[in-house]
Amino acid sequence: MANPIYGQAGLEAMIVDKLKDPKRLGLFVAVDGFINETNRYADYIVPDSVMYEVWGFTGAWKGTLGRLTTACWPVVEPRQQKTAEGEPVSMDSFFIAVAKRLGLAGFGDEAIPDADGHLHPLNRAEDYYLRAAANIAYMDEPLPEADESDIAHAGLALLLPRLERTLKEEERGRVAYLYARGGRFQDASDHFRGERLTNAWRRTLCVYNEVVGTSIDTMSGKPNRGVPGHSLPLLANQQTMREVFPEDEWPLLAFSFKSNLMNSYAIGNERLRMIKPYNPVQMHREDAERYGISHGDTIRIESPGGSVVGLALVSESVMPGSLGIEHGYGHRDLGATPHVIDGESQPDMPWLRAGININDLGFRDPTRNVDGTWLEPISGASVRQGLPVRVSRA
């Protein structure tokens, strides 16, 4: 997930030479399950586990009637190297090992206090996660204990030895019940009290944001607006984007959209690539006619910060004057580069390089005194929607 070189518009061209320079960045340690466009420049890459190999909890973003916390445990054995203690090398085990080497409080044999003040160890990931699971299992009314059917149907046999070596005897059955159901979920019968939601939104719906409204634009010294308002896209010095990048020079606006198949790190999934191996650029018929482009043509898209070559998908699925680029393609790593490791080259897989990434069209804001990419002025988010571009047949 942490791959800013791929994920932030215009960042690679601006800082990649600095990432390579040890005089600017003395030590770069990355923790990841894959070599990606950012951590390829790291001095060390600590391997990490991936989905189905990890411990964790999440809550719902929104859109659920009841309260819930999901819980996962390593149902698949991680493939990376093991530590001397038999734990998979991962972010959790790396942080614990570093903390213990540094002698930091809160790690080691006497680290985690319970409600009675007794200290428990934090030497492996499960020391933390299983005790967190016990906290969830005992919230409000404690969960019942798992029975043999729960354990058999949820495939918890491999988890039981970890419960036994980590938790108190009275906690094990309730935590097993939690994992058997994939978390803790409020009973559906408790979602309503009469006709009213039990967990209704009780805060005020704010039209005015006091934090924004009382802040100052650090570039101009003027107060920020605390209410919604329309504004043309602005650069750092408050000039509109079109004042600096005029339409006669950059007539189109490129935007990205979320793929229905790919995300920013799923390109290695062959079954998804079989469905959609690359991302053609969506272009309106009127624009295609204006620039002499036909459906299926190879086109070059140029911006003030770079250029990419893609395939034109001509239709009326986008507005005239815009180019739609599906996100998740155009990788230079995540398997797209055959690195040599211990003298052995990884396989060259050209399909992982297929397609284009809109962030390669991002650019530095020319109105800033210190180099920086074009940012949205309130949140500071990278701008990758409405990038000024021009297009031609390649």
CSV table of C-alpha atoms in Angstrom, one decimal:
chain,number,residue,atom,x,y,z
A,1,MET,CA,0.0,0.0,0.0
A,2,ALA,CA,2.9,2.4,0.7
A,3,ASN,CA,4.1,3.2,-2.9
A,4,PRO,CA,4.1,6.9,-3.3
A,5,ILE,CA,6.3,6.9,-6.4
A,6,TYR,CA,3.5,5.0,-8.2
A,7,GLY,CA,0.7,6.7,-6.4
A,8,GLN,CA,1.5,10.4,-6.4
A,9,ALA,CA,1.2,12.4,-9.6
A,10,GLY,CA,4.6,13.8,-10.7
A,11,LEU,CA,6.6,12.6,-7.7
A,12,GLU,CA,8.9,10.2,-9.5
A,13,ALA,CA,10.5,12.8,-11.8
A,14,MET,CA,10.9,15.2,-8.9
A,15,ILE,CA,12.6,13.0,-6.2
A,16,VAL,CA,13.8,9.7,-7.6
A,17,ASP,CA,17.4,11.0,-8.0
A,18,LYS,CA,17.3,12.1,-4.3
A,19,LEU,CA,16.1,8.6,-3.3
A,20,LYS,CA,19.1,7.1,-5.0
A,21,ASP,CA,21.6,9.5,-3.4
A,22,PRO,CA,22.9,8.2,0.0
A,23,LYS,CA,24.1,11.7,0.8
A,24,ARG,CA,20.5,12.9,0.9
A,25,LEU,CA,18.9,9.8,2.4
A,26,GLY,CA,21.5,7.9,4.5
A,27,LEU,CA,19.4,4.8,5.2
A,28,PHE,CA,16.1,3.6,3.6
A,29,VAL,CA,14.5,0.5,5.1
A,30,ALA,CA,11.3,-0.7,3.6
A,31,VAL,CA,8.9,-3.4,4.8
A,32,ASP,CA,6.8,-5.0,2.1
A,33,GLY,CA,5.7,-8.3,0.6
A,34,PHE,CA,6.8,-7.1,-2.9
A,35,ILE,CA,9.4,-5.0,-4.6
A,36,ASN,CA,7.5,-1.9,-5.8
A,37,GLU,CA,8.3,1.4,-7.6
A,38,THR,CA,9.2,3.1,-4.3
A,39,ASN,CA,11.0,0.5,-2.2
A,40,ARG,CA,13.2,-0.6,-5.2
A,41,TYR,CA,15.5,2.2,-4.0
A,42,ALA,CA,15.7,1.0,-0.4
A,43,ASP,CA,18.9,-0.2,1.2
A,44,TYR,CA,17.0,-3.0,2.9
A,45,ILE,CA,13.6,-4.6,2.2
A,46,VAL,CA,12.2,-6.5,5.1
A,47,PRO,CA,9.7,-9.1,3.7
A,48,ASP,CA,6.1,-8.9,4.9
A,49,SER,CA,3.1,-11.2,4.9
A,50,VAL,CA,0.1,-10.7,2.6
A,51,MET,CA,-3.6,-11.3,2.8
A,52,TYR,CA,-4.6,-14.6,4.5
A,53,GLU,CA,-1.1,-14.7,6.2
A,54,VAL,CA,-1.7,-11.9,8.7
A,55,TRP,CA,-3.3,-11.0,12.0
A,56,GLY,CA,-5.6,-8.0,12.0
A,57,PHE,CA,-8.8,-6.2,12.9
A,58,THR,CA,-10.9,-3.8,10.9
A,59,GLY,CA,-14.2,-1.9,11.4
A,60,ALA,CA,-16.7,-0.9,8.7
A,61,TRP,CA,-16.0,2.4,7.0
A,62,LYS,CA,-19.7,3.1,7.0
A,63,GLY,CA,-22.9,1.7,5.5
A,64,THR,CA,-23.7,-0.9,8.1
A,65,LEU,CA,-26.6,-0.8,10.5
A,66,GLY,CA,-24.8,-2.5,13.4
A,67,ARG,CA,-21.5,-2.2,15.2
A,68,LEU,CA,-18.8,-4.7,14.1
A,69,THR,CA,-15.2,-5.6,14.2
A,70,THR,CA,-13.7,-8.1,11.8
A,71,ALA,CA,-10.8,-10.4,12.9
A,72,CYS,CA,-8.4,-12.4,10.9
A,73,TRP,CA,-5.6,-14.8,11.7
A,74,PRO,CA,-2.9,-16.5,9.5
A,75,VAL,CA,-4.9,-19.2,7.8
A,76,VAL,CA,-2.2,-19.6,5.2
A,77,GLU,CA,1.4,-20.2,6.3
A,78,PRO,CA,3.6,-17.3,5.2
A,79,ARG,CA,6.3,-18.3,2.7
A,80,GLN,CA,9.0,-15.9,3.9
A,81,GLN,CA,12.0,-16.9,6.0
A,82,LYS,CA,11.5,-17.7,9.7
A,83,THR,CA,13.3,-16.1,12.6
A,84,ALA,CA,15.3,-18.0,15.1
A,85,GLU,CA,12.2,-18.3,17.2
A,86,GLY,CA,10.2,-19.8,14.3
A,87,GLU,CA,8.2,-16.6,13.5
A,88,PRO,CA,7.8,-15.5,9.9
A,89,VAL,CA,9.9,-12.4,9.1
A,90,SER,CA,7.3,-9.6,8.8
A,91,MET,CA,6.6,-6.1,9.8
A,92,ASP,CA,5.4,-7.3,13.2
A,93,SER,CA,8.4,-9.5,14.0
A,94,PHE,CA,10.8,-6.9,12.6
A,95,PHE,CA,9.4,-4.1,14.8
A,96,ILE,CA,9.4,-6.3,17.9
A,97,ALA,CA,13.0,-7.5,17.3
A,98,VAL,CA,14.2,-3.9,16.7
A,99,ALA,CA,12.4,-2.6,19.8
A,100,LYS,CA,13.9,-5.4,22.0
A,101,ARG,CA,17.4,-4.8,20.6
A,102,LEU,CA,17.0,-1.1,21.5
A,103,GLY,CA,15.7,-1.9,24.9
A,104,LEU,CA,12.4,0.0,24.4
A,105,ALA,CA,9.7,-0.3,27.1
A,106,GLY,CA,6.6,-2.2,26.2
A,107,PHE,CA,8.4,-5.1,24.5
A,108,GLY,CA,9.8,-8.4,25.8
A,109,ASP,CA,8.8,-10.7,28.6
A,110,GLU,CA,7.0,-8.2,30.8
A,111,ALA,CA,5.3,-5.8,28.4
A,112,ILE,CA,1.5,-5.9,28.3
A,113,PRO,CA,-0.4,-5.2,31.5
A,114,ASP,CA,-3.8,-6.8,32.1
A,115,ALA,CA,-6.8,-5.5,34.1
A,116,ASP,CA,-5.2,-7.0,37.3
A,117,GLY,CA,-1.9,-5.3,36.7
A,118,HIS,CA,-0.1,-8.5,35.7
A,119,LEU,CA,2.5,-8.2,32.9
A,120,HIS,CA,2.4,-10.5,29.8
A,121,PRO,CA,5.0,-10.9,27.1
A,122,LEU,CA,5.2,-9.2,23.7
A,123,ASN,CA,7.7,-11.4,21.8
A,124,ARG,CA,5.7,-12.4,18.8
A,125,ALA,CA,2.8,-10.9,16.9
A,126,GLU,CA,0.2,-13.2,18.4
A,127,ASP,CA,1.0,-11.9,21.9
A,128,TYR,CA,-0.5,-8.6,20.8
A,129,TYR,CA,-3.3,-9.7,18.5
A,130,LEU,CA,-4.7,-12.5,20.6
A,131,ARG,CA,-5.0,-10.3,23.6
A,132,ALA,CA,-6.6,-7.7,21.5
A,133,ALA,CA,-9.1,-10.4,20.4
A,134,ALA,CA,-9.8,-11.2,24.1
A,135,ASN,CA,-10.6,-7.5,24.7
A,136,ILE,CA,-13.1,-7.6,21.9
A,137,ALA,CA,-14.6,-10.9,23.0
A,138,TYR,CA,-15.2,-9.5,26.5
A,139,MET,CA,-16.6,-6.1,25.5
A,140,ASP,CA,-20.0,-5.4,27.0
A,141,GLU,CA,-21.5,-8.9,27.3
A,142,PRO,CA,-18.8,-11.6,26.8
A,143,LEU,CA,-19.2,-13.8,23.8
A,144,PRO,CA,-20.1,-17.5,24.4
A,145,GLU,CA,-17.4,-20.2,24.1
A,146,ALA,CA,-16.8,-22.0,20.8
A,147,ASP,CA,-18.0,-25.6,20.6
A,148,GLU,CA,-16.5,-28.4,18.5
A,149,SER,CA,-18.8,-27.6,15.6
A,150,ASP,CA,-17.5,-24.0,15.5
A,151,ILE,CA,-13.9,-25.2,15.5
A,152,ALA,CA,-14.5,-27.8,12.8
A,153,HIS,CA,-16.5,-25.6,10.4
A,154,ALA,CA,-14.1,-22.6,10.8
A,155,GLY,CA,-11.0,-24.6,10.5
A,156,LEU,CA,-9.5,-23.4,13.8
A,157,ALA,CA,-7.5,-26.5,14.6
A,158,LEU,CA,-4.2,-24.8,13.7
A,159,LEU,CA,-5.2,-21.7,15.8
A,160,LEU,CA,-5.9,-23.6,19.1
A,161,PRO,CA,-2.2,-24.2,20.1
A,162,ARG,CA,-1.6,-20.5,19.8
A,163,LEU,CA,-4.6,-19.7,22.0
A,164,GLU,CA,-3.4,-22.2,24.6
A,165,ARG,CA,0.2,-20.8,24.8
A,166,THR,CA,-0.9,-17.1,24.9
A,167,LEU,CA,-4.3,-16.7,26.6
A,168,LYS,CA,-5.8,-17.6,30.0
A,169,GLU,CA,-7.9,-20.7,30.0
A,170,GLU,CA,-11.1,-18.8,30.5
A,171,GLU,CA,-10.4,-16.6,27.5
A,172,ARG,CA,-9.6,-19.2,24.9
A,173,GLY,CA,-13.1,-20.5,24.1
A,174,ARG,CA,-14.5,-17.0,23.7
A,175,VAL,CA,-11.6,-15.9,21.4
A,176,ALA,CA,-12.1,-19.0,19.4
A,177,TYR,CA,-15.8,-18.1,19.0
A,178,LEU,CA,-14.7,-14.7,17.8
A,179,TYR,CA,-12.4,-16.1,15.1
A,180,ALA,CA,-14.9,-18.8,14.1
A,181,ARG,CA,-17.2,-16.0,13.0
A,182,GLY,CA,-14.6,-13.7,11.5
A,183,GLY,CA,-15.1,-11.0,14.1
A,184,ARG,CA,-17.7,-9.7,16.5
A,185,PHE,CA,-21.0,-8.4,15.0
A,186,GLN,CA,-23.9,-6.7,16.7
A,187,ASP,CA,-27.0,-9.0,16.6
A,188,ALA,CA,-29.4,-7.9,13.9
A,189,SER,CA,-32.3,-7.7,16.4
A,190,ASP,CA,-30.4,-4.9,18.2
A,191,HIS,CA,-30.1,-2.7,15.1
A,192,PHE,CA,-33.4,-0.9,15.9
A,193,ARG,CA,-35.2,0.2,19.0
A,194,GLY,CA,-38.8,0.4,17.7
A,195,GLU,CA,-38.5,2.3,14.4
A,196,ARG,CA,-35.3,4.1,15.3
A,197,LEU,CA,-31.7,3.1,14.6
A,198,THR,CA,-29.8,2.1,17.7
A,199,ASN,CA,-26.5,3.4,16.2
A,200,ALA,CA,-27.9,6.5,14.5
A,201,TRP,CA,-25.7,9.4,13.5
A,202,ARG,CA,-25.9,11.8,16.4
A,203,ARG,CA,-23.4,14.5,15.5
A,204,THR,CA,-24.3,17.7,13.8
A,205,LEU,CA,-24.1,17.7,10.0
A,206,CYS,CA,-21.7,20.6,9.5
A,207,VAL,CA,-21.9,23.1,6.6
A,208,TYR,CA,-19.1,25.1,8.2
A,209,ASN,CA,-15.8,23.5,9.1
A,210,GLU,CA,-14.3,25.5,11.9
A,211,VAL,CA,-10.8,24.0,11.5
A,212,VAL,CA,-10.6,25.1,7.9
A,213,GLY,CA,-12.4,28.4,8.4
A,214,THR,CA,-10.0,29.5,11.1
A,215,SER,CA,-6.9,28.5,9.3
A,216,ILE,CA,-4.6,30.6,7.1
A,217,ASP,CA,-3.4,29.8,3.6
A,218,THR,CA,0.3,29.7,4.2
A,219,MET,CA,1.1,30.7,0.6
A,220,SER,CA,-1.1,33.9,0.5
A,221,GLY,CA,-1.6,34.7,4.2
A,222,LYS,CA,-5.4,34.9,3.6
A,223,PRO,CA,-8.0,33.0,5.6
A,224,ASN,CA,-9.3,29.8,4.1
A,225,ARG,CA,-13.0,29.4,3.5
A,226,GLY,CA,-14.8,27.2,6.0
A,227,VAL,CA,-17.8,26.6,3.8
A,228,PRO,CA,-18.2,24.8,0.4
A,229,GLY,CA,-17.5,27.0,-2.6
A,230,HIS,CA,-16.6,26.8,-6.2
A,231,SER,CA,-13.1,27.5,-7.4
A,232,LEU,CA,-11.2,27.0,-10.6
A,233,PRO,CA,-8.1,24.7,-10.1
A,234,LEU,CA,-5.5,26.8,-8.4
A,235,LEU,CA,-1.7,26.5,-8.3
A,236,ALA,CA,0.3,27.4,-5.2
A,237,ASN,CA,0.4,31.1,-5.9
A,238,GLN,CA,-3.4,31.3,-6.4
A,239,GLN,CA,-3.1,31.5,-10.2
A,240,THR,CA,-5.6,29.4,-12.0
A,241,MET,CA,-4.1,26.4,-13.7
A,242,ARG,CA,-5.3,27.7,-17.1
A,243,GLU,CA,-3.4,30.9,-16.6
A,244,VAL,CA,-0.1,28.9,-16.5
A,245,PHE,CA,-1.1,26.0,-18.8
A,246,PRO,CA,-3.4,27.6,-21.4
A,247,GLU,CA,-6.0,25.6,-23.3
A,248,ASP,CA,-4.6,26.4,-26.7
A,249,GLU,CA,-1.4,24.6,-25.7
A,250,TRP,CA,-2.9,21.9,-23.4
A,251,PRO,CA,-6.5,21.4,-24.8
A,252,LEU,CA,-7.5,18.3,-22.9
A,253,LEU,CA,-7.9,17.4,-19.2
A,254,ALA,CA,-6.8,13.9,-18.1
A,255,PHE,CA,-8.5,12.2,-15.1
A,256,SER,CA,-8.2,8.8,-13.4
A,257,PHE,CA,-11.0,6.5,-12.3
A,258,LYS,CA,-11.1,3.5,-10.0
A,259,SER,CA,-10.9,0.2,-11.9
A,260,ASN,CA,-13.6,-2.4,-11.4
A,261,LEU,CA,-10.8,-5.1,-11.5
A,262,MET,CA,-7.4,-3.7,-10.7
A,263,ASN,CA,-6.1,-1.8,-7.7
A,264,SER,CA,-2.6,-0.2,-7.3
A,265,TYR,CA,-0.9,-3.5,-6.4
A,266,ALA,CA,-3.0,-6.3,-8.1
A,267,ILE,CA,-1.2,-6.4,-11.5
A,268,GLY,CA,0.5,-9.6,-10.5
A,269,ASN,CA,-2.8,-11.5,-10.4
A,270,GLU,CA,-2.9,-13.4,-13.7
A,271,ARG,CA,-6.6,-14.2,-13.5
A,272,LEU,CA,-7.5,-10.5,-13.4
A,273,ARG,CA,-5.1,-9.7,-16.2
A,274,MET,CA,-6.7,-12.3,-18.3
A,275,ILE,CA,-10.0,-10.3,-18.1
A,276,LYS,CA,-8.4,-6.9,-18.8
A,277,PRO,CA,-4.7,-7.0,-19.6
A,278,TYR,CA,-4.2,-3.2,-20.0
A,279,ASN,CA,-6.1,0.1,-19.7
A,280,PRO,CA,-7.1,1.8,-23.0
A,281,VAL,CA,-7.5,5.5,-22.7
A,282,GLN,CA,-11.2,6.7,-22.9
A,283,MET,CA,-11.6,9.5,-25.4
A,284,HIS,CA,-14.7,11.3,-26.7
A,285,ARG,CA,-15.6,10.9,-30.4
A,286,GLU,CA,-15.5,14.6,-31.0
A,287,ASP,CA,-12.0,14.9,-29.7
A,288,ALA,CA,-10.9,11.8,-31.6
A,289,GLU,CA,-12.2,13.4,-34.9
A,290,ARG,CA,-10.5,16.7,-34.0
A,291,TYR,CA,-7.1,15.0,-33.7
A,292,GLY,CA,-7.5,12.4,-36.4
A,293,ILE,CA,-7.6,9.5,-34.0
A,294,SER,CA,-9.5,6.3,-34.6
A,295,HIS,CA,-10.7,3.7,-32.1
A,296,GLY,CA,-7.8,1.4,-31.4
A,297,ASP,CA,-5.0,3.8,-32.5
A,298,THR,CA,-1.8,4.1,-30.5
A,299,ILE,CA,-1.7,7.6,-29.0
A,300,ARG,CA,0.8,9.7,-27.2
A,301,ILE,CA,-0.4,11.8,-24.3
A,302,GLU,CA,1.8,14.7,-23.2
A,303,SER,CA,1.6,16.9,-20.1
A,304,PRO,CA,3.9,19.6,-18.6
A,305,GLY,CA,5.5,16.8,-16.6
A,306,GLY,CA,5.8,13.8,-18.9
A,307,SER,CA,4.3,11.7,-21.6
A,308,VAL,CA,2.8,8.2,-22.0
A,309,VAL,CA,1.8,6.0,-24.9
A,310,GLY,CA,-1.5,4.2,-24.8
A,311,LEU,CA,-4.4,2.8,-26.8
A,312,ALA,CA,-7.4,4.9,-27.7
A,313,LEU,CA,-10.9,3.7,-26.7
A,314,VAL,CA,-13.1,6.1,-28.6
A,315,SER,CA,-16.7,6.4,-27.4
A,316,GLU,CA,-19.0,8.8,-25.6
A,317,SER,CA,-18.3,7.4,-22.1
A,318,VAL,CA,-16.4,10.6,-21.2
A,319,MET,CA,-17.1,14.3,-21.6
A,320,PRO,CA,-15.7,16.1,-24.6
A,321,GLY,CA,-12.3,17.7,-23.7
A,322,SER,CA,-11.3,14.9,-21.3
A,323,LEU,CA,-9.3,11.7,-21.2
A,324,GLY,CA,-10.2,8.9,-18.8
A,325,ILE,CA,-7.4,6.7,-17.5
A,326,GLU,CA,-8.3,3.6,-15.5
A,327,HIS,CA,-6.0,3.3,-12.4
A,328,GLY,CA,-3.9,0.2,-11.6
A,329,TYR,CA,-1.7,-0.2,-14.7
A,330,GLY,CA,1.5,1.2,-16.0
A,331,HIS,CA,3.8,-0.4,-13.5
A,332,ARG,CA,7.6,-0.4,-13.6
A,333,ASP,CA,7.9,-2.9,-10.7
A,334,LEU,CA,5.7,-5.3,-8.7
A,335,GLY,CA,7.2,-7.9,-11.0
A,336,ALA,CA,7.5,-5.7,-14.0
A,337,THR,CA,11.3,-5.5,-13.7
A,338,PRO,CA,13.3,-8.7,-13.6
A,339,HIS,CA,15.6,-7.9,-10.6
A,340,VAL,CA,18.8,-10.0,-10.1
A,341,ILE,CA,18.7,-11.5,-6.6
A,342,ASP,CA,21.6,-13.6,-5.3
A,343,GLY,CA,22.9,-13.8,-8.9
A,344,GLU,CA,19.6,-15.2,-10.3
A,345,SER,CA,17.3,-13.1,-12.4
A,346,GLN,CA,13.6,-13.0,-11.8
A,347,PRO,CA,11.5,-13.9,-14.9
A,348,ASP,CA,10.8,-11.1,-17.3
A,349,MET,CA,7.0,-10.6,-17.4
A,350,PRO,CA,6.2,-7.8,-20.0
A,351,TRP,CA,2.4,-8.0,-19.3
A,352,LEU,CA,3.0,-6.6,-15.9
A,353,ARG,CA,4.3,-3.4,-17.6
A,354,ALA,CA,1.2,-3.1,-19.8
A,355,GLY,CA,-1.0,0.0,-19.8
A,356,ILE,CA,-0.3,3.5,-18.5
A,357,ASN,CA,-0.3,5.3,-15.1
A,358,ILE,CA,-1.8,8.8,-15.0
A,359,ASN,CA,0.7,9.8,-12.3
A,360,ASP,CA,3.4,9.7,-14.9
A,361,LEU,CA,1.6,12.8,-16.4
A,362,GLY,CA,1.8,14.7,-13.1
A,363,PHE,CA,4.1,17.7,-12.8
A,364,ARG,CA,5.9,20.1,-10.4
A,365,ASP,CA,4.0,23.3,-9.6
A,366,PRO,CA,6.0,26.0,-11.4
A,367,THR,CA,4.7,28.7,-9.1
A,368,ARG,CA,6.3,27.2,-5.9
A,369,ASN,CA,9.6,28.6,-4.7
A,370,VAL,CA,10.6,25.1,-3.4
A,371,ASP,CA,10.1,22.1,-5.7
A,372,GLY,CA,6.8,20.3,-5.1
A,373,THR,CA,4.1,18.6,-7.1
A,374,TRP,CA,0.8,20.2,-7.8
A,375,LEU,CA,-1.3,19.9,-4.6
A,376,GLU,CA,-4.9,20.7,-3.6
A,377,PRO,CA,-4.6,23.8,-1.4
A,378,ILE,CA,-6.7,22.8,1.6
A,379,SER,CA,-6.0,19.1,2.1
A,380,GLY,CA,-2.5,19.0,0.5
A,381,ALA,CA,-3.6,16.0,-1.6
A,382,SER,CA,-1.8,15.3,-4.8
A,383,VAL,CA,-3.8,16.6,-7.9
A,384,ARG,CA,-4.3,13.9,-10.5
A,385,GLN,CA,-7.7,14.9,-11.8
A,386,GLY,CA,-7.9,17.5,-14.5
A,387,LEU,CA,-4.2,17.4,-15.6
A,388,PRO,CA,-3.7,19.5,-18.7
A,389,VAL,CA,-2.6,17.4,-21.6
A,390,ARG,CA,-2.4,17.2,-25.4
A,391,VAL,CA,-2.7,14.1,-27.5
A,392,SER,CA,-1.5,12.9,-30.9
A,393,ARG,CA,-1.2,9.6,-32.8
A,394,ALA,CA,2.0,7.8,-31.9
